[in-house]
Structure formats: C-alpha cells, structure tokens
PDB file of C-alpha atoms and ligand atoms in Angstrom:
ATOM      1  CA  UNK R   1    -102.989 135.598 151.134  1.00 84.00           C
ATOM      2  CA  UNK R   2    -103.480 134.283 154.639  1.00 96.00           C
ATOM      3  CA  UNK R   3    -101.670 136.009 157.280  1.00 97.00           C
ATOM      4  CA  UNK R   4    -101.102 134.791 160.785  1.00 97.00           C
ATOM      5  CA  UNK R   5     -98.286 136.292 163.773  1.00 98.00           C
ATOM      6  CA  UNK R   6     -95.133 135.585 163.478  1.00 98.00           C
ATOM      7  CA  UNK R   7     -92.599 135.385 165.743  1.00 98.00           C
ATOM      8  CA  UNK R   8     -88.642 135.744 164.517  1.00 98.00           C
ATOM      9  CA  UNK R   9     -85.956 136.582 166.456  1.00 98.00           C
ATOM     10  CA  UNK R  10     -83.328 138.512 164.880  1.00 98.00           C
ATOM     11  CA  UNK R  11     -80.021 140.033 166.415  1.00 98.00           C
ATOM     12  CA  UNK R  12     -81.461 139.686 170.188  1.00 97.00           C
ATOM     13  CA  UNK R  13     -84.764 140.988 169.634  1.00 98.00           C
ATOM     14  CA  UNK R  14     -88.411 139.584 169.352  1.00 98.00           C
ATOM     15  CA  UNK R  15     -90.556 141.038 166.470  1.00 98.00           C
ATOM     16  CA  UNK R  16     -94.201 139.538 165.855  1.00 98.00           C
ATOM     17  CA  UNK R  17     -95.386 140.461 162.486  1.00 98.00           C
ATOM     18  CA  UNK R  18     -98.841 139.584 160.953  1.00 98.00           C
ATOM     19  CA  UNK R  19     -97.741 137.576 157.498  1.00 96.00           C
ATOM     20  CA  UNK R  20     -98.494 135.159 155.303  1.00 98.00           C
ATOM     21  CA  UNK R  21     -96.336 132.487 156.367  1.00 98.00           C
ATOM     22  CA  UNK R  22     -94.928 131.729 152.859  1.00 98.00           C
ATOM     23  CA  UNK R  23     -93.233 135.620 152.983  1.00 98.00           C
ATOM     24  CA  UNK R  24     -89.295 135.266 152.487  1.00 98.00           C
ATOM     25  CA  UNK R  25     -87.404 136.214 155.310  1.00 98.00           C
ATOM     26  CA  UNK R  26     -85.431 138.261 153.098  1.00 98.00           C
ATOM     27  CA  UNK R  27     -88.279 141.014 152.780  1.00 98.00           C
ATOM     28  CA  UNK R  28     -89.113 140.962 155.779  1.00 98.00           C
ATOM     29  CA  UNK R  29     -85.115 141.873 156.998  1.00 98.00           C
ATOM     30  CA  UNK R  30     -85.240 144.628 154.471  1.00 98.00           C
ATOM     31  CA  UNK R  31     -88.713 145.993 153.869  1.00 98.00           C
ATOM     32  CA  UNK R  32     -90.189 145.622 157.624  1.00 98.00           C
ATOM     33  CA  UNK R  33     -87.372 145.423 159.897  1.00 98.00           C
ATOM     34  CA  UNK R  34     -85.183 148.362 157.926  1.00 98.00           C
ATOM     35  CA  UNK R  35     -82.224 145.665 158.116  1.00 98.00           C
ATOM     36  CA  UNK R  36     -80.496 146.137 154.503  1.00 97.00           C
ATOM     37  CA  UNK R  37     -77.135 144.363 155.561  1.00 97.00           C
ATOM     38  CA  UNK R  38     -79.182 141.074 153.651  1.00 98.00           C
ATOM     39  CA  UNK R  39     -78.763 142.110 149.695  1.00 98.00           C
ATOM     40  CA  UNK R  40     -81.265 141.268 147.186  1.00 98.00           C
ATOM     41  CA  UNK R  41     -79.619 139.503 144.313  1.00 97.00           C
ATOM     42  CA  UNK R  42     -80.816 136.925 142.579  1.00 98.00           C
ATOM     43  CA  UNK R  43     -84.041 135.986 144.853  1.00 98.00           C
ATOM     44  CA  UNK R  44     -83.529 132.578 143.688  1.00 98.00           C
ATOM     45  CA  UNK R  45     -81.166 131.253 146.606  1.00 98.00           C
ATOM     46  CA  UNK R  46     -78.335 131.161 143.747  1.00 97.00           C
ATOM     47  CA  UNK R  47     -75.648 134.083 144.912  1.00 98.00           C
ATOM     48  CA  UNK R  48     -75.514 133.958 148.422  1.00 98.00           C
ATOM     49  CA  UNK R  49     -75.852 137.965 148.927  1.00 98.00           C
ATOM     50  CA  UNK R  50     -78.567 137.440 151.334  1.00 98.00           C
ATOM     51  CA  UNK R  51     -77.480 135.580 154.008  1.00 98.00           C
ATOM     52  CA  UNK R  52     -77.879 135.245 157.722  1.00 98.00           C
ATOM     53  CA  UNK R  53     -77.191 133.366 160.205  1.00 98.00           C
ATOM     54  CA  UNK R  54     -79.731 130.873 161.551  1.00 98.00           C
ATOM     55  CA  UNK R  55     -78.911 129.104 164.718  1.00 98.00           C
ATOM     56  CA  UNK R  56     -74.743 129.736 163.685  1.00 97.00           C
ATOM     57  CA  UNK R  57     -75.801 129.009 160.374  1.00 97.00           C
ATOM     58  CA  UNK R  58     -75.424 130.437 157.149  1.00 98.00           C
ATOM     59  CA  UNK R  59     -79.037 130.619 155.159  1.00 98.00           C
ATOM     60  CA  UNK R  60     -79.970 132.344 152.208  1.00 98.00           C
ATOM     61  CA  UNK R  61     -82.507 134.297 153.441  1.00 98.00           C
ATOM     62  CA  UNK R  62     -84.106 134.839 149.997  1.00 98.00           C
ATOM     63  CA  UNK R  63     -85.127 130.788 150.228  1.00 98.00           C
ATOM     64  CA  UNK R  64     -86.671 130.917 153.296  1.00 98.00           C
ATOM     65  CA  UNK R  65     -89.759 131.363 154.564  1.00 98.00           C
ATOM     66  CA  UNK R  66     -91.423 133.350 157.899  1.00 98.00           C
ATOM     67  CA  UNK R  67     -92.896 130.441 158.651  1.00 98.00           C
ATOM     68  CA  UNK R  68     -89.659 128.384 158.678  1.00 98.00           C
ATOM     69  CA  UNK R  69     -87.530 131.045 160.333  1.00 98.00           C
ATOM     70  CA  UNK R  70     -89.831 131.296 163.326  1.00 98.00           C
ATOM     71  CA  UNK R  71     -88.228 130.880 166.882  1.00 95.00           C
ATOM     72  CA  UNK R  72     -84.743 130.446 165.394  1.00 98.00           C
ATOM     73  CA  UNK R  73     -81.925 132.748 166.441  1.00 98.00           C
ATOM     74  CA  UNK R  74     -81.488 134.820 163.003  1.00 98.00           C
ATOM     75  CA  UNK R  75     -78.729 137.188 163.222  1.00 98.00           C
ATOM     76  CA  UNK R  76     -77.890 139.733 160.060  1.00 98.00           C
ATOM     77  CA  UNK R  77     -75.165 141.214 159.635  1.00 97.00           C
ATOM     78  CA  UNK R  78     -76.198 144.284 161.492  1.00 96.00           C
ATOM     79  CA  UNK R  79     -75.816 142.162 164.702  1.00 97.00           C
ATOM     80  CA  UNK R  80     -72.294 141.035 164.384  1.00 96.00           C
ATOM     81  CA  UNK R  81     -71.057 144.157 165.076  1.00 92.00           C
ATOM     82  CA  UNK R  82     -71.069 148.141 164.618  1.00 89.00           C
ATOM     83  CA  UNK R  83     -68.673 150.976 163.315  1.00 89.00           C
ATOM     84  CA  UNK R  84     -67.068 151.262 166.955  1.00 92.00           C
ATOM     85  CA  UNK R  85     -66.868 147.572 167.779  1.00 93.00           C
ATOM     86  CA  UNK R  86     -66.594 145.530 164.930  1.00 95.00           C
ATOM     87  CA  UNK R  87     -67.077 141.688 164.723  1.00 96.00           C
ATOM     88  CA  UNK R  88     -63.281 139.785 164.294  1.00 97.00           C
ATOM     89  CA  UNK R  89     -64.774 139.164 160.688  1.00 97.00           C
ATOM     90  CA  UNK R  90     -65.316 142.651 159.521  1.00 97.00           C
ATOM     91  CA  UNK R  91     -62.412 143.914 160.651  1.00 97.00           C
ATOM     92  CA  UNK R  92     -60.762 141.233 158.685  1.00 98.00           C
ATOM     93  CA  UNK R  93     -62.324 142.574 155.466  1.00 97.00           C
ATOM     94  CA  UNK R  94     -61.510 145.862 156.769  1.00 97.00           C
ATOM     95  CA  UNK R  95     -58.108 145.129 156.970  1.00 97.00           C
ATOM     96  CA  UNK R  96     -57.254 142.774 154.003  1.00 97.00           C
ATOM     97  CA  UNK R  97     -59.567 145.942 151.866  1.00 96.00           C
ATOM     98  CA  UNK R  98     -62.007 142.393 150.329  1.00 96.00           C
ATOM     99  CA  UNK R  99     -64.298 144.714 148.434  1.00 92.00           C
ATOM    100  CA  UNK R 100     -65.211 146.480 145.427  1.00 94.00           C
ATOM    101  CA  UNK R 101     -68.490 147.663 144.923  1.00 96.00           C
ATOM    102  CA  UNK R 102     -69.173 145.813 148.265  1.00 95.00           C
ATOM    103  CA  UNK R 103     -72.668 144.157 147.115  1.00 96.00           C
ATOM    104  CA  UNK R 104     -71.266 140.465 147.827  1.00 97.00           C
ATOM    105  CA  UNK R 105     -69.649 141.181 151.162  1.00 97.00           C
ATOM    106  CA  UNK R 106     -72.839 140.693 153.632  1.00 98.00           C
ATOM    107  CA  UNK R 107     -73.098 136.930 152.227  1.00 98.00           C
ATOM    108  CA  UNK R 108     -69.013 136.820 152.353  1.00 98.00           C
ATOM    109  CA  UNK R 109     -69.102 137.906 156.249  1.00 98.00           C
ATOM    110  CA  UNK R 110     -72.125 135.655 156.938  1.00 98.00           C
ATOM    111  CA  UNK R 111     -70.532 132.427 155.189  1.00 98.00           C
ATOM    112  CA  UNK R 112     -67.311 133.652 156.674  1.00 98.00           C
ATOM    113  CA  UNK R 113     -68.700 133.718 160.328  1.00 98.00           C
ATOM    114  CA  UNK R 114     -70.505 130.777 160.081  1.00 98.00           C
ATOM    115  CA  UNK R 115     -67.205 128.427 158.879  1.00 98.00           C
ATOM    116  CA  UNK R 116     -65.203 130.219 161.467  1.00 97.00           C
ATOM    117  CA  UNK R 117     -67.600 129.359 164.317  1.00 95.00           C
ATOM    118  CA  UNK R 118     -67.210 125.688 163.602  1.00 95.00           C
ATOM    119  CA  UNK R 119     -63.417 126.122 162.679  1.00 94.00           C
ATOM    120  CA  UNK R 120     -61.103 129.266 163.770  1.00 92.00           C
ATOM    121  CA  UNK R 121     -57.894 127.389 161.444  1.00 93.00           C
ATOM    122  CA  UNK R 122     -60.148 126.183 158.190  1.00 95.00           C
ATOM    123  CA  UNK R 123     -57.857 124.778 155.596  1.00 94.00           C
ATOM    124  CA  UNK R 124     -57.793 126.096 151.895  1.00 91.00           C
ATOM    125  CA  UNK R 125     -60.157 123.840 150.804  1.00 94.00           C
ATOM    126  CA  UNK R 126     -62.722 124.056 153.638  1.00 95.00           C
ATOM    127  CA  UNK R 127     -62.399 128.052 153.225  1.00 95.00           C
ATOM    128  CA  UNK R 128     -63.515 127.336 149.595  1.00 94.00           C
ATOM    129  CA  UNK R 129     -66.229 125.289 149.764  1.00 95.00           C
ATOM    130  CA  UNK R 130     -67.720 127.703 151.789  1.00 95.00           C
ATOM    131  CA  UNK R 131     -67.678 130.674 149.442  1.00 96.00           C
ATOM    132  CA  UNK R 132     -67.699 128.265 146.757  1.00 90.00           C
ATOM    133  CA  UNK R 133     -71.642 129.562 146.005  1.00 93.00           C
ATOM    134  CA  UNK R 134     -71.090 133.337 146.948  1.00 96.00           C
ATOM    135  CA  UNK R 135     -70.994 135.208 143.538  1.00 97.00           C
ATOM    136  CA  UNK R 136     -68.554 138.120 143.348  1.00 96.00           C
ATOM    137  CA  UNK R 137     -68.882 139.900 140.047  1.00 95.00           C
ATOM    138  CA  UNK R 138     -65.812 142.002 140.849  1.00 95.00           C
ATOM    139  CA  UNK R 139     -63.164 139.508 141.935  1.00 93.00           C
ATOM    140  CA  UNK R 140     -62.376 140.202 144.660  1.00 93.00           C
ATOM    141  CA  UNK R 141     -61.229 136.454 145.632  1.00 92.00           C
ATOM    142  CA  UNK R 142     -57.638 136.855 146.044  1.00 94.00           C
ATOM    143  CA  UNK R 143     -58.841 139.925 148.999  1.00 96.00           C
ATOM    144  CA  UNK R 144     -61.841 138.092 150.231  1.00 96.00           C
ATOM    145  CA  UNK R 145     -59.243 134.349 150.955  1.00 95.00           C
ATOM    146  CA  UNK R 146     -56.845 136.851 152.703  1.00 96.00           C
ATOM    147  CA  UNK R 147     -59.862 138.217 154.583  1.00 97.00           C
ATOM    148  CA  UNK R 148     -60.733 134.655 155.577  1.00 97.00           C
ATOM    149  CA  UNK R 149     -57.230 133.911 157.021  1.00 96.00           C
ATOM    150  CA  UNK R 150     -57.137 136.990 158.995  1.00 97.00           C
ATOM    151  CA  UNK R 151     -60.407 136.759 160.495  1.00 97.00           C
ATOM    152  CA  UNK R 152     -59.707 133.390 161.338  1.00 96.00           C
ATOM    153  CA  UNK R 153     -56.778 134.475 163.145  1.00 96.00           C
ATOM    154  CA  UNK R 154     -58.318 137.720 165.169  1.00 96.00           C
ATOM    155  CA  UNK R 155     -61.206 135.042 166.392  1.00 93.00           C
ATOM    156  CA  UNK R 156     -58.948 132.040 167.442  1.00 92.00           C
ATOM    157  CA  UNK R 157     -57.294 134.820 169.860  1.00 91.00           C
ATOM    158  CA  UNK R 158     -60.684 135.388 171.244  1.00 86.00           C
ATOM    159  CA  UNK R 159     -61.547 133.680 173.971  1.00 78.00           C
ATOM    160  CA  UNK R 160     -64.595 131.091 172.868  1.00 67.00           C
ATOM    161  CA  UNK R 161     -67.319 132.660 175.484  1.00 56.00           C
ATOM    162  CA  UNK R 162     -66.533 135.850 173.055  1.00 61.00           C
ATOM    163  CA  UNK R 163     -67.009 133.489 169.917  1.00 52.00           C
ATOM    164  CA  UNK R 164     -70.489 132.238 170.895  1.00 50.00           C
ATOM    165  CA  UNK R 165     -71.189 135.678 171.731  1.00 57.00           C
ATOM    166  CA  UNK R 166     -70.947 136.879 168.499  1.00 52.00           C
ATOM    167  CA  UNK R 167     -73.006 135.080 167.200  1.00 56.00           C
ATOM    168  CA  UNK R 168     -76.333 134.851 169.560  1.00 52.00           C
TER     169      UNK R 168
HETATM  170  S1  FES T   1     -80.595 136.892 146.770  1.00 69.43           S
HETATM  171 FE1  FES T   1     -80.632 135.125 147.974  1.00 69.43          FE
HETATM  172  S2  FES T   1     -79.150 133.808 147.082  1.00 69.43           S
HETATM  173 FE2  FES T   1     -79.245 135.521 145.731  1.00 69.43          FE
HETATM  174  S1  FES T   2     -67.037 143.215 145.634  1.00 69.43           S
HETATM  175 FE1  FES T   2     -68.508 143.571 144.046  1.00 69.43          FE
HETATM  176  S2  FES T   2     -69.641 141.729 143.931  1.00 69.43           S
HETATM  177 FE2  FES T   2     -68.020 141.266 145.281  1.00 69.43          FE
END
C-alpha cells in the first residue's frame, strides 16, 4: 500500500505519520499513538466504542480514514481530562457509578460530550438519540441516563470559555 505523511491533530498535539491514507484512525489512536481510551469493537462503525471527537464531534473512529481525519481537531478521550482534573463528563459517570465492565464508556463520554457541547439541558429524547447507537452489553442504561443528567448539570455551571475548552 501507498503511504504518504500525514498530519492529525489529536488532543493539542501535531503528529505526522507516514501511512497509507486509507488506514482507520482507530489504529492509528491505539497502535501508533498508544491512545487506548478509543475501544475496538466491532470495526464496522456499528457500536460506537470507538469514538472521538472531530471538530466537537462525535465520529466513530473505526469508519474513518487518515486521510479524512487530517487537519481536524480529533480529541480522544485521553484529552478531556485526567485522574486529578477530570472533564464535567467523567466525573458524571464517576459519580452516577455508569459502568460495568467499562468497555462502552469511552463512546458513552464521547457521544455524551459531544450532545452536551451543543446542549448543557438535552431533553430525554435528545439524550437518547444520541446513545441510541452506543451498544452496552451490560445495561448499564438506567446509570449511563443518570450520568447524562449530571454531567449536563456540572457543565451548564461552567462558564462556556471552560466548555469550548474542553473540548479543543
Ligand atoms: S469499533 Fe467502531 S463502531 Fe464499533
Ligand atoms: S458497561 Fe459493559 S458494555 Fe457498557
């Protein structure tokens, strides 16, 4: 396969990586950059356990390619936040306990940060059609809606420089 440089942008910082173009982002996060917060699940763009953010966006990142990722803010979940400051959204999950064996929760944070930067006070149905193509084997949904309402709530008492902070 052709390869050519590559430019992506991911969580603040500029990595140039000879690829074929076609490459999903998806192993690139994981197997190049060391960023496993992106899950491998189905690879087919059908669970939602890979996503990232794309310019405030939530993308599977298993459906994407280098190519189409390039110059575009990507930010995994690594870069909303870390064990001593957490992102308004993890702290939610934190707090509301939204997990079993965890393996959904990076595309449940992702989706969740992405509504909630449009939308601090989503309403039932908006918070559902969101998640509505996140797969959680465990079902956790009950945990993961509560999650949701909190973290809407810790980010509308941000002030909104903070919000578009979080996620550049
Ligand atoms: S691994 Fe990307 S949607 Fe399932
Ligand atoms: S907590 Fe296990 S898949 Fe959702």
């Amino acid at each position: 396969m052709k390869t050519r440089p590559i430019a992506l942008d991911v969580n603040g910082h500029r990595h140039t990586l000879d690829l074929p173009p076609e490459t999903p982002l998806l192993y690139i996060l994981r197997n190049d950059l060391g960023l496993n917060g992106p899950k491998f699940g189905c690879g087919l763009g059908e669970c939602g356990a890979c996503a990232v953010l794309i310019d405030k966006r939530a993308v599977r990142a298993c459906t994407i390619s280098a190519a189409a990722a390039e110059g575009r803010a990507i930010v995994t979940l690594e870069g909303l936040g870390t064990a001593d400051r957490l992102h308004p959204v993890q702290q939610a999950f934190i707090e509301e306990q939204a997990a079993q064996c965890g393996y959904c929760l990076n595309g449940m944070i992702i989706a969740t940060t992405a509504l909630l930067l449009r939308d601090t006070r989503p309403d039932d149905a908006a918070v559902r059609a969101a998640l509505s193509r996140h797969l959680c084997r465990c079902g956790t949904h009950v945990e993961i809606l509560a999650a949701v309402r909190r973290a809407g709530e810790l980010m509308a008492a941000l002030p909104s420089s903070t919000i578009a902070e979080k996620a550049s």
